[in-house]
Structure formats: structure tokens, C-alpha cells
CSV table of C-alpha atoms in Angstrom, one decimal:
chain,number,residue,atom,x,y,z
N,603,MET,CA,-10.3,-52.7,-5.5
N,604,SER,CA,-9.0,-49.7,-3.8
N,605,ASP,CA,-6.7,-47.1,-5.2
N,606,PRO,CA,-3.2,-47.9,-4.3
N,607,ARG,CA,-1.7,-44.1,-4.9
N,608,PRO,CA,-1.1,-42.1,-2.2
N,609,LEU,CA,-3.8,-39.7,-0.8
N,610,VAL,CA,-2.7,-36.0,-0.7
N,611,ALA,CA,-5.2,-33.3,0.9
N,612,SER,CA,-5.7,-30.5,-1.1
N,613,LEU,CA,-6.2,-27.6,1.6
N,614,CYS,CA,-7.5,-24.1,0.5
N,615,GLY,CA,-10.0,-21.3,2.0
N,616,THR,CA,-12.2,-21.2,-1.1
N,617,PHE,CA,-12.5,-23.7,-3.7
N,618,LEU,CA,-12.2,-21.9,-6.1
N,619,LYS,CA,-12.1,-18.0,-7.2
N,620,PRO,CA,-11.9,-17.4,-10.8
N,621,GLU,CA,-8.4,-16.3,-10.7
N,622,MET,CA,-7.1,-19.3,-9.2
N,623,GLN,CA,-7.1,-21.5,-12.3
N,624,SER,CA,-3.7,-22.7,-11.6
N,625,VAL,CA,-4.9,-24.3,-8.4
N,626,TYR,CA,-7.6,-26.4,-10.1
N,627,ARG,CA,-5.2,-27.7,-12.7
N,628,GLN,CA,-3.1,-29.1,-10.1
N,629,VAL,CA,-5.7,-30.5,-8.1
N,630,ALA,CA,-7.4,-32.0,-11.2
N,631,ASN,CA,-4.4,-33.4,-13.2
N,632,LEU,CA,-2.7,-35.5,-10.6
N,633,ARG,CA,-1.2,-38.9,-12.1
N,634,ARG,CA,0.7,-40.7,-9.4
N,635,CYS,CA,-1.2,-39.3,-6.6
N,636,ARG,CA,-4.9,-39.2,-5.7
N,637,THR,CA,-6.7,-36.0,-3.8
N,638,VAL,CA,-9.4,-34.8,-1.7
N,639,VAL,CA,-10.1,-31.2,-1.5
N,640,LEU,CA,-11.0,-29.5,1.9
N,641,THR,CA,-12.1,-26.1,2.0
N,642,GLU,CA,-14.0,-23.4,4.2
N,643,GLN,CA,-16.2,-22.7,1.5
N,644,ARG,CA,-17.4,-23.9,-2.1
N,645,SER,CA,-17.3,-21.4,-5.0
N,646,HIS,CA,-17.7,-21.5,-8.9
N,647,ALA,CA,-18.5,-25.3,-8.7
N,648,GLY,CA,-19.8,-25.1,-12.2
N,649,GLN,CA,-16.4,-23.7,-13.4
N,650,PHE,CA,-14.3,-25.9,-10.9
N,651,PRO,CA,-16.2,-29.4,-10.5
N,652,PHE,CA,-14.3,-31.7,-8.4
N,653,GLU,CA,-14.8,-34.8,-6.0
N,654,PRO,CA,-14.2,-35.8,-3.4
N,655,LEU,CA,-14.6,-32.5,-1.7
N,656,VAL,CA,-15.1,-31.9,2.2
N,657,VAL,CA,-16.4,-28.2,3.4
N,658,MET,CA,-14.9,-28.0,7.1
N,659,GLU,CA,-17.4,-27.1,9.8
N,660,LYS,CA,-16.5,-24.0,12.0
N,661,GLN,CA,-16.2,-25.3,15.7
N,662,VAL,CA,-17.8,-23.2,18.7
N,663,ARG,CA,-15.4,-22.3,21.3
N,664,PRO,CA,-16.5,-24.4,24.7
N,665,ARG,CA,-17.2,-22.5,27.5
N,666,PRO,CA,-14.2,-22.2,29.4
N,667,ARG,CA,-14.2,-23.3,33.2
N,668,GLY,CA,-12.4,-21.2,35.9
N,669,ASN,CA,-12.8,-19.8,39.4
N,670,PHE,CA,-15.7,-17.5,39.8
N,671,LEU,CA,-14.6,-15.8,42.6
N,672,LEU,CA,-11.0,-15.0,40.9
N,673,ARG,CA,-12.9,-14.1,37.9
N,674,PHE,CA,-15.4,-11.6,40.0
N,675,TRP,CA,-12.2,-10.2,41.9
N,676,PHE,CA,-10.1,-9.4,39.1
N,677,LYS,CA,-12.9,-8.1,36.6
N,678,HIS,CA,-15.1,-6.3,39.1
N,679,VAL,CA,-13.1,-5.5,42.2
N,680,VAL,CA,-9.4,-4.8,41.4
N,681,LYS,CA,-10.4,-4.2,37.5
N,682,GLN,CA,-7.3,-5.8,36.3
N,683,TRP,CA,-8.5,-8.0,33.1
N,684,PRO,CA,-6.8,-10.0,32.0
N,685,PRO,CA,-5.6,-11.5,35.3
N,686,PRO,CA,-1.9,-11.5,36.0
N,687,PHE,CA,-1.9,-15.4,36.1
N,688,LEU,CA,-4.0,-17.9,34.2
N,689,ILE,CA,-7.6,-18.7,36.0
N,690,ILE,CA,-9.2,-20.1,33.4
N,691,LYS,CA,-8.7,-23.6,31.5
N,692,GLU,CA,-10.2,-24.8,28.2
N,693,THR,CA,-12.1,-27.8,28.5
N,694,LYS,CA,-10.4,-29.4,25.5
N,695,PRO,CA,-8.1,-27.8,22.8
N,696,TYR,CA,-9.6,-25.6,20.5
N,697,HIS,CA,-9.8,-25.2,16.7
N,698,PRO,CA,-11.8,-23.0,14.6
N,699,TYR,CA,-12.6,-26.0,12.0
N,700,ASP,CA,-12.8,-29.5,12.4
N,701,LEU,CA,-9.9,-30.1,10.1
N,702,PRO,CA,-8.2,-32.5,12.8
N,703,ASP,CA,-11.1,-34.7,12.7
N,704,ILE,CA,-11.3,-34.5,9.2
N,705,LEU,CA,-7.6,-35.6,8.4
N,706,ALA,CA,-8.0,-38.4,11.1
N,707,ARG,CA,-10.8,-39.7,9.2
N,708,TRP,CA,-9.2,-39.5,5.7
N,709,GLN,CA,-5.9,-40.1,6.9
N,710,PRO,CA,-3.9,-38.5,3.7
N,711,ALA,CA,-0.2,-39.4,3.4
N,712,LEU,CA,0.3,-35.6,3.1
N,713,VAL,CA,-1.6,-32.3,3.2
N,714,HIS,CA,-0.9,-29.4,0.8
N,715,VAL,CA,-1.8,-26.2,1.7
N,716,TYR,CA,-2.4,-23.5,-1.0
N,717,TYR,CA,-1.1,-20.1,0.0
N,718,GLY,CA,1.3,-19.0,2.8
N,719,HIS,CA,-1.1,-16.5,4.8
N,720,LYS,CA,-3.6,-19.6,4.7
N,721,ALA,CA,-1.0,-21.7,6.4
N,722,VAL,CA,-0.7,-19.6,9.2
N,723,LYS,CA,-4.3,-20.3,9.8
N,724,TYR,CA,-3.9,-23.9,9.6
N,725,ARG,CA,-0.6,-24.7,11.4
N,726,PRO,CA,-2.0,-25.5,14.4
N,727,MET,CA,-4.7,-27.7,13.3
N,728,LEU,CA,-2.1,-29.6,11.0
N,729,GLU,CA,0.3,-30.1,13.8
N,730,ALA,CA,-2.6,-31.5,16.0
N,731,TRP,CA,-3.3,-33.8,13.0
N,732,GLY,CA,0.3,-34.6,13.4
N,733,GLY,CA,1.1,-35.6,9.8
N,734,PRO,CA,3.4,-34.2,7.1
N,735,TRP,CA,2.4,-31.2,5.2
N,736,LEU,CA,3.7,-28.6,2.7
N,737,VAL,CA,2.7,-25.3,1.7
N,738,SER,CA,2.9,-23.6,-1.7
N,739,PHE,CA,3.5,-19.6,-2.3
N,740,HIS,CA,2.0,-18.0,-5.2
N,741,GLY,CA,2.9,-14.2,-5.2
N,742,VAL,CA,1.0,-12.0,-2.8
N,743,ASP,CA,1.2,-14.4,0.0
N,744,VAL,CA,4.9,-13.4,0.4
N,745,ALA,CA,3.8,-10.2,1.6
N,746,LYS,CA,0.3,-10.1,2.7
N,747,PHE,CA,-0.2,-9.3,6.4
N,748,PHE,CA,3.3,-8.9,7.2
N,749,ASP,CA,2.7,-5.2,8.0
N,750,GLN,CA,0.6,-7.1,10.9
N,751,PRO,CA,2.0,-7.4,14.5
N,752,GLY,CA,3.1,-11.0,14.9
N,753,HIS,CA,2.7,-12.5,11.5
N,754,ALA,CA,6.4,-12.8,10.8
N,755,GLY,CA,6.6,-14.9,13.8
N,756,GLU,CA,3.7,-16.8,12.7
N,757,MET,CA,5.3,-17.4,9.5
N,758,ALA,CA,8.4,-18.4,10.9
N,759,ALA,CA,6.3,-21.0,12.9
N,760,VAL,CA,4.9,-22.1,9.3
N,761,PHE,CA,8.6,-22.5,7.8
N,762,ALA,CA,9.6,-24.4,10.8
N,763,SER,CA,6.7,-26.9,11.0
N,764,ALA,CA,6.3,-27.4,7.3
N,765,THR,CA,7.9,-30.6,5.5
N,766,LEU,CA,8.6,-28.6,2.2
N,767,VAL,CA,7.9,-24.9,1.1
N,768,LEU,CA,7.0,-24.3,-2.5
N,769,ALA,CA,7.0,-21.3,-4.5
N,770,ARG,CA,6.1,-20.6,-8.3
N,771,SER,CA,9.1,-18.7,-9.3
N,772,ALA,CA,12.7,-18.5,-8.3
N,773,SER,CA,12.2,-14.9,-7.6
N,774,LEU,CA,9.5,-16.0,-4.8
N,775,LEU,CA,12.0,-18.4,-3.5
N,776,GLU,CA,14.6,-16.0,-2.9
N,777,LYS,CA,12.2,-13.8,-1.0
N,778,LEU,CA,11.2,-16.9,1.1
N,779,ARG,CA,14.8,-17.5,1.5
N,780,ALA,CA,15.1,-13.6,2.8
N,781,LEU,CA,12.3,-14.2,5.2
N,782,GLY,CA,13.6,-17.0,6.7
N,783,ALA,CA,12.7,-20.1,4.8
N,784,PRO,CA,15.2,-23.1,5.5
N,785,PRO,CA,16.8,-23.5,2.2
N,786,ASP,CA,16.9,-27.3,2.3
N,787,LYS,CA,12.9,-27.2,2.5
N,788,LEU,CA,12.4,-24.8,-0.5
N,789,ARG,CA,11.3,-26.3,-3.9
N,790,LEU,CA,10.2,-24.6,-7.3
N,791,ASN,CA,6.8,-25.4,-8.1
N,792,ARG,CA,6.4,-23.8,-11.8
N,793,THR,CA,2.4,-23.2,-12.7
N,794,PRO,CA,1.4,-26.3,-14.9
N,795,ILE,CA,-0.6,-25.1,-18.3
N,796,PRO,CA,-2.3,-27.3,-20.6
N,797,LEU,CA,-1.0,-26.1,-23.9
N,798,ASP,CA,-3.0,-28.6,-25.9
N,799,GLY,CA,-5.9,-26.2,-25.5
N,800,PHE,CA,-3.5,-23.1,-26.6
N,801,ALA,CA,-2.5,-23.7,-29.9
N,802,GLU,CA,0.0,-21.6,-31.9
N,803,CYS,CA,-1.7,-19.5,-34.6
N,804,GLU,CA,-0.8,-17.0,-37.3
N,805,ARG,CA,-1.8,-13.5,-37.0
N,806,ALA,CA,-2.6,-11.5,-40.0
N,807,GLU,CA,-1.1,-7.6,-40.2
N,808,PRO,CA,-3.9,-5.4,-39.8
N,809,ALA,CA,-4.1,-3.3,-43.1
N,810,ASP,CA,-5.8,-0.2,-41.5
N,811,GLY,CA,-3.2,-0.5,-38.4
N,812,ALA,CA,-6.3,-1.7,-36.0
N,813,PHE,CA,-3.7,-3.5,-33.8
N,814,ARG,CA,-5.2,-5.2,-30.4
N,815,LEU,CA,-3.1,-5.4,-27.2
N,816,VAL,CA,-4.5,-7.7,-24.7
N,817,GLN,CA,-4.0,-8.2,-20.8
N,818,ALA,CA,-5.6,-10.9,-19.1
N,819,SER,CA,-5.2,-10.4,-15.0
N,820,ARG,CA,-7.2,-9.7,-12.0
N,821,LEU,CA,-7.5,-5.9,-11.6
N,822,VAL,CA,-5.6,-5.0,-8.9
N,823,PRO,CA,-2.5,-2.4,-8.3
N,824,LYS,CA,0.4,-4.7,-9.2
N,825,LYS,CA,-0.6,-5.6,-12.5
N,826,GLY,CA,0.4,-2.0,-13.7
N,827,LEU,CA,-2.8,-1.0,-15.3
N,828,PHE,CA,-2.3,2.8,-14.8
N,829,THR,CA,1.1,2.4,-16.4
N,830,THR,CA,-0.4,0.8,-19.2
N,831,LEU,CA,-2.8,3.6,-19.5
N,832,GLU,CA,-0.2,6.4,-19.5
N,833,ALA,CA,1.7,4.6,-22.3
N,834,LEU,CA,-1.4,4.1,-24.3
N,835,ARG,CA,-1.4,8.0,-25.0
N,836,THR,CA,1.6,7.7,-26.9
N,837,VAL,CA,0.6,4.4,-28.6
N,838,VAL,CA,-2.4,5.8,-29.9
N,839,ALA,CA,-0.8,9.0,-31.2
N,840,ALA,CA,1.5,6.6,-33.4
N,841,PHE,CA,-1.5,4.1,-34.4
N,842,PRO,CA,-4.7,5.8,-33.9
N,843,GLN,CA,-6.7,2.6,-34.8
N,844,ALA,CA,-5.0,0.7,-31.7
N,845,LYS,CA,-7.2,-0.8,-29.0
N,846,PHE,CA,-6.2,-2.1,-25.6
N,847,VAL,CA,-8.3,-4.9,-24.3
N,848,LEU,CA,-8.6,-5.7,-20.6
N,849,CYS,CA,-9.8,-8.9,-19.7
N,850,GLY,CA,-10.5,-9.6,-16.0
N,851,ASP,CA,-12.1,-8.2,-12.9
N,852,GLY,CA,-10.9,-6.9,-9.5
N,853,PRO,CA,-11.4,-4.1,-7.0
N,854,ALA,CA,-9.5,-1.3,-9.4
N,855,ARG,CA,-11.8,-1.7,-12.3
N,856,GLY,CA,-14.1,1.2,-11.3
N,857,ARG,CA,-11.0,3.5,-10.8
N,858,PHE,CA,-9.6,2.2,-14.2
N,859,GLU,CA,-12.6,2.9,-16.0
N,860,ARG,CA,-12.8,6.3,-14.6
N,861,ALA,CA,-9.3,7.1,-15.5
N,862,VAL,CA,-9.8,5.7,-19.2
N,863,ALA,CA,-12.8,8.3,-19.4
N,864,GLU,CA,-10.8,11.4,-18.0
N,865,ALA,CA,-7.8,10.7,-20.1
N,866,GLY,CA,-10.4,10.6,-23.3
N,867,LEU,CA,-9.4,7.1,-24.4
N,868,GLY,CA,-12.8,5.6,-24.4
N,869,ALA,CA,-12.5,4.7,-28.0
N,870,HIS,CA,-9.2,2.7,-27.4
N,871,VAL,CA,-9.7,0.7,-24.2
N,872,GLU,CA,-12.4,-2.3,-23.9
N,873,VAL,CA,-12.6,-3.8,-20.2
N,874,ARG,CA,-14.5,-7.2,-20.9
N,875,GLY,CA,-14.4,-8.6,-17.4
N,876,TRP,CA,-13.9,-12.3,-16.8
N,877,LEU,CA,-14.1,-14.7,-19.5
N,878,SER,CA,-14.5,-18.2,-20.3
N,879,GLN,CA,-11.5,-20.0,-21.5
N,880,PRO,CA,-12.9,-20.4,-24.9
N,881,ASP,CA,-13.4,-16.6,-25.1
N,882,LEU,CA,-10.3,-15.7,-23.6
N,883,LEU,CA,-8.6,-18.0,-26.2
N,884,ASP,CA,-10.4,-15.9,-28.8
N,885,GLY,CA,-9.0,-12.6,-27.4
N,886,TYR,CA,-5.4,-14.3,-27.7
N,887,ARG,CA,-6.2,-15.4,-31.2
N,888,GLY,CA,-7.3,-11.8,-32.3
N,889,ALA,CA,-4.6,-9.8,-30.6
N,890,HIS,CA,-1.4,-8.9,-31.9
N,891,LEU,CA,0.6,-8.3,-28.4
N,892,PHE,CA,0.2,-9.1,-24.8
N,893,LEU,CA,0.8,-6.7,-22.0
N,894,HIS,CA,1.8,-7.4,-18.7
N,895,PRO,CA,3.5,-4.6,-16.9
N,896,SER,CA,3.3,-5.8,-13.6
N,897,GLU,CA,5.1,-3.7,-10.7
N,898,ARG,CA,5.7,-4.2,-6.8
N,899,THR,CA,3.0,-2.3,-4.7
N,900,GLU,CA,3.9,-0.5,-1.4
N,901,SER,CA,3.1,-3.3,0.8
N,902,GLY,CA,5.7,-5.5,-1.4
N,903,ASP,CA,3.0,-7.6,-3.4
N,904,GLN,CA,4.7,-9.2,-6.4
N,905,GLU,CA,4.2,-11.7,-9.3
N,906,GLY,CA,4.9,-15.3,-9.6
N,907,VAL,CA,4.9,-16.0,-13.2
N,908,PRO,CA,1.5,-14.9,-14.6
N,909,ASN,CA,-0.9,-17.7,-15.9
N,910,SER,CA,-2.4,-15.8,-18.6
N,911,MET,CA,1.0,-14.5,-19.7
N,912,LEU,CA,1.9,-18.1,-20.3
N,913,GLU,CA,-1.3,-19.1,-21.9
N,914,ALA,CA,-0.6,-16.0,-24.4
N,915,MET,CA,2.6,-17.0,-25.2
N,916,ALA,CA,1.8,-20.4,-25.9
N,917,THR,CA,-0.8,-19.1,-28.8
N,918,GLY,CA,2.1,-17.4,-30.4
N,919,LEU,CA,1.7,-13.9,-28.7
N,920,PRO,CA,5.0,-11.9,-28.1
N,921,VAL,CA,4.9,-10.4,-24.6
N,922,VAL,CA,5.8,-6.6,-23.6
N,923,ALA,CA,6.1,-6.7,-19.9
N,924,THR,CA,8.6,-5.6,-16.9
N,925,TRP,CA,11.8,-6.8,-14.9
N,926,HIS,CA,9.5,-8.0,-12.4
N,927,GLY,CA,9.1,-11.0,-10.1
N,928,GLY,CA,9.1,-14.1,-12.0
N,929,ILE,CA,8.4,-12.7,-15.3
N,930,PRO,CA,12.0,-12.6,-16.7
N,931,GLU,CA,12.0,-16.6,-15.9
N,932,ALA,CA,9.4,-16.9,-18.6
N,933,VAL,CA,9.9,-14.0,-20.8
N,934,ARG,CA,13.2,-13.8,-22.2
N,935,ASP,CA,14.0,-10.4,-23.1
N,936,GLY,CA,14.6,-9.8,-27.2
N,937,GLN,CA,13.7,-13.6,-27.4
N,938,ASP,CA,10.1,-14.0,-26.5
N,939,GLY,CA,9.2,-10.4,-26.1
N,940,LEU,CA,10.5,-7.2,-24.5
N,941,LEU,CA,11.2,-6.3,-20.9
N,942,VAL,CA,11.2,-2.6,-19.5
N,943,PRO,CA,11.6,-1.2,-16.0
N,944,GLU,CA,8.4,-1.1,-13.7
N,945,LYS,CA,6.2,2.1,-13.5
N,946,ASP,CA,8.0,3.5,-16.9
N,947,PRO,CA,5.0,4.3,-19.2
N,948,ALA,CA,7.5,5.8,-21.7
N,949,ALA,CA,9.7,2.9,-22.1
N,950,LEU,CA,6.5,0.7,-22.1
N,951,ALA,CA,5.4,2.9,-24.8
N,952,ALA,CA,8.6,2.6,-27.0
N,953,ALA,CA,8.4,-1.3,-26.4
N,954,ILE,CA,4.7,-1.4,-28.0
N,955,THR,CA,5.1,1.1,-30.3
N,956,GLY,CA,8.6,-0.5,-31.8
N,957,LEU,CA,7.2,-4.1,-32.1
N,958,LEU,CA,3.7,-2.8,-33.7
N,959,GLY,CA,5.9,-1.4,-36.5
N,960,ASP,CA,8.0,-4.2,-37.0
N,961,GLY,CA,5.9,-7.3,-38.1
N,962,ALA,CA,8.8,-9.7,-38.7
N,963,ARG,CA,10.3,-9.1,-35.2
N,964,ARG,CA,6.9,-9.6,-33.9
N,965,ARG,CA,6.2,-12.7,-35.6
N,966,ARG,CA,9.8,-14.1,-34.9
N,967,LEU,CA,9.3,-13.3,-31.0
N,968,GLY,CA,5.5,-14.9,-30.7
N,969,GLN,CA,7.0,-18.1,-32.3
N,970,GLN,CA,10.0,-18.1,-29.6
N,971,ALA,CA,7.5,-17.3,-27.3
N,972,ALA,CA,5.3,-20.3,-28.2
N,973,ALA,CA,8.4,-22.9,-28.3
N,974,HIS,CA,9.9,-21.5,-25.0
N,975,VAL,CA,6.5,-22.0,-23.0
N,976,ARG,CA,6.0,-25.5,-24.3
N,977,ASP,CA,9.4,-26.5,-23.2
N,978,GLN,CA,9.5,-25.1,-19.8
N,979,PHE,CA,6.0,-24.8,-18.7
N,980,GLY,CA,3.7,-27.6,-20.1
N,981,LEU,CA,1.2,-29.3,-18.0
N,982,GLU,CA,2.6,-33.1,-17.7
N,983,ALA,CA,6.0,-31.4,-16.6
N,984,GLY,CA,4.4,-29.1,-14.0
N,985,ILE,CA,2.4,-32.1,-12.5
N,986,ALA,CA,5.3,-34.5,-12.5
N,987,ALA,CA,7.7,-31.9,-10.6
N,988,LEU,CA,4.8,-31.2,-8.2
N,989,GLU,CA,4.3,-34.9,-7.5
N,990,ASP,CA,8.0,-35.3,-7.0
N,991,CYS,CA,7.5,-32.8,-4.2
N,992,TYR,CA,4.9,-35.0,-2.6
N,993,ALA,CA,6.8,-38.0,-2.8
N,994,GLU,CA,9.8,-36.3,-1.1
N,995,ALA,CA,7.6,-34.8,1.4
N,996,ILE,CA,5.7,-38.0,2.2
N,997,GLU,CA,9.1,-39.7,2.7
N,998,ARG,CA,10.4,-36.9,5.1
N,999,GLY,CA,7.1,-37.6,6.9
N,1000,ASN,CA,7.4,-41.5,7.0
N,1001,GLU,CA,11.3,-40.8,8.2
N,1002,ALA,CA,10.3,-38.4,10.9
N,1003,ALA,CA,7.4,-40.9,12.4
N,1004,ALA,CA,9.8,-43.7,12.5
N,1005,ALA,CA,12.4,-41.8,14.4
N,1006,LYS,CA,9.8,-40.8,17.1
N,1007,PRO,CA,10.2,-42.8,20.3
């Protein structure tokens, strides 16, 4: 018997990179819908197993037909190339991937494009297919490539063509609205977290003051790594046995490790690279504070709501973070943790040392963080909200198709 649930095609450039755990959680946990993954390349299949999955094929651009004499005249005689008017014709519409053909075969009720800048690339192919599609923005994609000529116009075309436009936080929705996304298309799409795997746990006070501060993130400038390093000088002066454990990898790793050595903080910093989910959970359980001092970069890159922060909160870790992006939507200042201004190492150090020196407050904030995350960011609620968006987009698509002459 065939599955009666509507088919959604989940479309992304790479399925998946290690930092794209949230995408996998959505794709793998749909209830009311089923999905086929369409991707340009397959990566980390052992970490992210999924079927059905289709790897799109690159298409060779067909050789255009045109007037040989006119081409010769403009190219070699008057040396005016490109010519002032069209002299060649495409033999057929060209698309860089066979996406329209795949969609015609699978006939999904909807396509979900992951990341806004990918929607710029796929939009012409989706329009050639002709069905409804939506796009979800996750953070960096509200700023990426906007410094390049023509990108703003391409994004405007995405907003016009997409049935709905999703974002992971209210702050990202506001950014999209400022970029010109129609307000009637904008929907909140929070990150779903499977909290059953992140049980709340009690943490003993270290008798020797060996507190552990943990951060889990991709090692990129917006994560505030160097602000943390500056703050750590003050923290270890007050708590000489404290250690900062950084879980993750990325392009800033080498520079960060050199900065640690230059600061003489090698005994207080451990860079562990990417960890498996069980190892990361052990890291949270052994920590006393979770740090995430994100900051806006010169290119405008900002956070949605960091997944790792939500996971850590679920285990009862209080957070010290910044007033940045979607972080205040998850961390209530003074209730689940403490928020400080961006790029302010003195304020960050004061918040950290204040909580390390007040065990009762630290435990209270951690308990409230665990309860808040479970109430607002659980997997079932997140998937249900996403599938509500799918249902709305499919209905809009059906109405648009019915209205066509």
C-alpha cells in the first residue's frame, strides 16, 4: 500500500556537513509528511544515514547555434564582443543540474530549500518545474553574498517566487523583512532539539575550583572565540584551576590555537575538535557553564538560535552569552543565564566569574534553562510547526494551480 502522506523534497547543496545537525533532525523526523532528499553531493553518510536520496547530476551546457558570419564579424573584424544584439540561440533551456527532471519524476507536493543563498541558485530550476517551494534561512545566509553585485536582486526574486520564507529566529525574520521579504510569507521555524537525549543532570561543586567552561560551535569569527580568550585572562586570575573546553572545528582554529599559545593560556584551554553526540553530551555533563558570546561580523553574519546552546541548556547548564541575533529568544537574561554586550571581554569575564563564585545561583539558572528549553524548543513541537508550514505552502500551491487559466 502506498504512503498517503504528501511528499516534500528536501533540497540542499551538501547532505550533510557536521554542523548541519539541525537539518538532519528535521528531515529524519517528519510525521505528517514524507521526504526525498535532493542534493548536489553526499557527505558523512555514516553520521547522517537517509533514504531515499538522489544526487543531482551536473548538466553540460549545449553548444549554442548562431550565425557564423555575424560571430566572425563582431569577434574578429570589428572586435565588439559581446555583440550589440543577440546572434546566438540556446538549443533548449539550460539548467546546471537535472533538478527539473528529478522533480518531474518524483512529483513532490512541495520543495523545501535549505539556506537562502542556495535558493538563489535553484530558483530558475524550481520555476522551470513549476510547483510550490519554500526556503528556510538559518543565520549566515541572511548576509552571505550581499556584497556581490546582483545578489540583492536575485534574493528579491527568491522572495517573490517562494511560497513561504522561513527563519530560525524572530531576529532573522526581522532581518528578512528589512531585506524585502513579504511579511505575509514569513514564518518562524525554530530549531527542533531531541531533548530525550539531553537529560538534565546535577553537577557537583569542584572542591579545588577546577571549573570547566564549555563552548560547542563551528570555529568561525561570529562565535566570539577571541573575545572569550581575552575574558579568560581575568577568569583564570580569579580561578586558577578553571579550564575552557572548545568543541568544534573550522577555519579559525589555527589562528585561535596560536592566540592561546601567545597568551600563555595553554594550560587553561582545550580544543577538542568535532565530537560525537555521546562525547559532546559527556562534555556538557562535566561542565559548569556554557559560553556562546556570539558577535556580528563585518560582513553582517549573525546567529539564529545556536543548537549547541539549546542542548547544553537542556542538561541544566546555565549560559553566559551575548545580546546577539536569536540568542535572547532562548536565554532569558537573569533567568536561564546571563547576557552581555557583544565584543566586551570585561563584561563577559565579570558574568563568568560572578556565576562561578555563586553556586546556588548557577544551579538555579541551570534548572530554569532546562525547563525553558523543553517548553519552547522540543523536537515534537518543532517538527509540528514545520509541518504546519508545509501544509500551508502546499495549500497555497494548490490554490495557485487551480487559479491558472
